[in-house]
PDB file of C-alpha atoms in Angstrom:
ATOM      1  CA  MET A 100      96.492 137.525  61.430  1.00  0.00           C
ATOM      2  CA  LEU A 101      98.898 134.859  60.152  1.00  0.00           C
ATOM      3  CA  THR A 102      97.392 132.092  62.303  1.00  0.00           C
ATOM      4  CA  ARG A 103      93.901 133.067  61.134  1.00  0.00           C
ATOM      5  CA  ASN A 104      94.970 132.666  57.493  1.00  0.00           C
ATOM      6  CA  ILE A 105      96.504 129.271  58.239  1.00  0.00           C
ATOM      7  CA  VAL A 106      93.304 128.111  59.947  1.00  0.00           C
ATOM      8  CA  GLU A 107      91.153 129.324  57.044  1.00  0.00           C
ATOM      9  CA  ILE A 108      93.322 127.608  54.442  1.00  0.00           C
ATOM     10  CA  SER A 109      93.411 124.364  56.423  1.00  0.00           C
ATOM     11  CA  LEU A 110      89.603 124.418  56.831  1.00  0.00           C
ATOM     12  CA  ILE A 111      89.138 124.933  53.096  1.00  0.00           C
ATOM     13  CA  ILE A 112      91.503 122.038  52.356  1.00  0.00           C
ATOM     14  CA  ILE A 113      89.717 119.769  54.874  1.00  0.00           C
ATOM     15  CA  LEU A 114      86.292 120.620  53.430  1.00  0.00           C
ATOM     16  CA  PHE A 115      87.601 120.009  49.913  1.00  0.00           C
ATOM     17  CA  ILE A 116      88.944 116.575  50.878  1.00  0.00           C
ATOM     18  CA  VAL A 117      85.697 115.663  52.655  1.00  0.00           C
ATOM     19  CA  GLY A 118      83.742 116.754  49.566  1.00  0.00           C
ATOM     20  CA  ILE A 119      85.864 114.534  47.326  1.00  0.00           C
ATOM     21  CA  ILE A 120      85.398 111.560  49.662  1.00  0.00           C
ATOM     22  CA  ILE A 121      81.600 112.060  49.746  1.00  0.00           C
ATOM     23  CA  TYR A 122      81.503 112.433  45.954  1.00  0.00           C
ATOM     24  CA  PHE A 123      83.334 109.157  45.326  1.00  0.00           C
ATOM     25  CA  TYR A 124      81.294 107.339  47.997  1.00  0.00           C
ATOM     26  CA  LEU A 125      78.000 108.439  46.452  1.00  0.00           C
ATOM     27  CA  LYS A 126      79.279 107.772  42.935  1.00  0.00           C
ATOM     28  CA  ARG A 127      80.081 104.188  43.898  1.00  0.00           C
ATOM     29  CA  LYS A 128      76.623 103.760  45.461  1.00  0.00           C
ATOM     30  CA  ILE A 129      74.932 105.106  42.323  1.00  0.00           C
ATOM     31  CA  ASP A 130      77.044 102.875  40.053  1.00  0.00           C
ATOM     32  CA  ASP A 131      76.097  99.844  42.172  1.00  0.00           C
ATOM     33  CA  ALA A 132      72.415 100.749  41.899  1.00  0.00           C
ATOM     34  CA  GLU A 133      72.672 101.256  38.147  1.00  0.00           C
ATOM     35  CA  SER A 134      74.359  97.899  37.669  1.00  0.00           C
ATOM     36  CA  ASP A 135      71.427  96.236  39.474  1.00  0.00           C
ATOM     37  CA  LEU A 136      68.927  97.746  37.045  1.00  0.00           C
ATOM     38  CA  VAL A 137      67.750  95.466  34.261  1.00  0.00           C
ATOM     39  CA  ILE A 138      67.316  96.978  30.821  1.00  0.00           C
ATOM     40  CA  ARG A 139      64.439  95.324  28.981  1.00  0.00           C
ATOM     41  CA  LYS A 140      63.247  95.793  25.449  1.00  0.00           C
ATOM     42  CA  LYS A 141      59.875  97.392  24.807  1.00  0.00           C
ATOM     43  CA  LYS A 142      58.643  94.207  23.145  1.00  0.00           C
ATOM     44  CA  GLU A 143      59.340  92.136  26.272  1.00  0.00           C
ATOM     45  CA  ILE A 144      57.442  94.576  28.466  1.00  0.00           C
ATOM     46  CA  LYS A 145      54.400  94.474  26.152  1.00  0.00           C
ATOM     47  CA  GLU A 146      54.453  90.660  26.201  1.00  0.00           C
ATOM     48  CA  ASP A 147      54.496  90.658  30.010  1.00  0.00           C
ATOM     49  CA  ILE A 148      51.524  93.021  30.151  1.00  0.00           C
ATOM     50  CA  GLU A 149      49.511  90.874  27.729  1.00  0.00           C
ATOM     51  CA  ASP A 150      50.100  87.688  29.741  1.00  0.00           C
TER      52      ASP A 150
END
């Protein structure tokens, strides 16, 4: 029974650490994508459409 509890706790800790790693990896990817986006004013977009 004791070894089963140790295995369960270690699996929970491993899954928690993997979840944190995935979260920060995806967060960095999303931040990189957001920094590549260009924010344009509505006026500039209308001028481009008229041209």
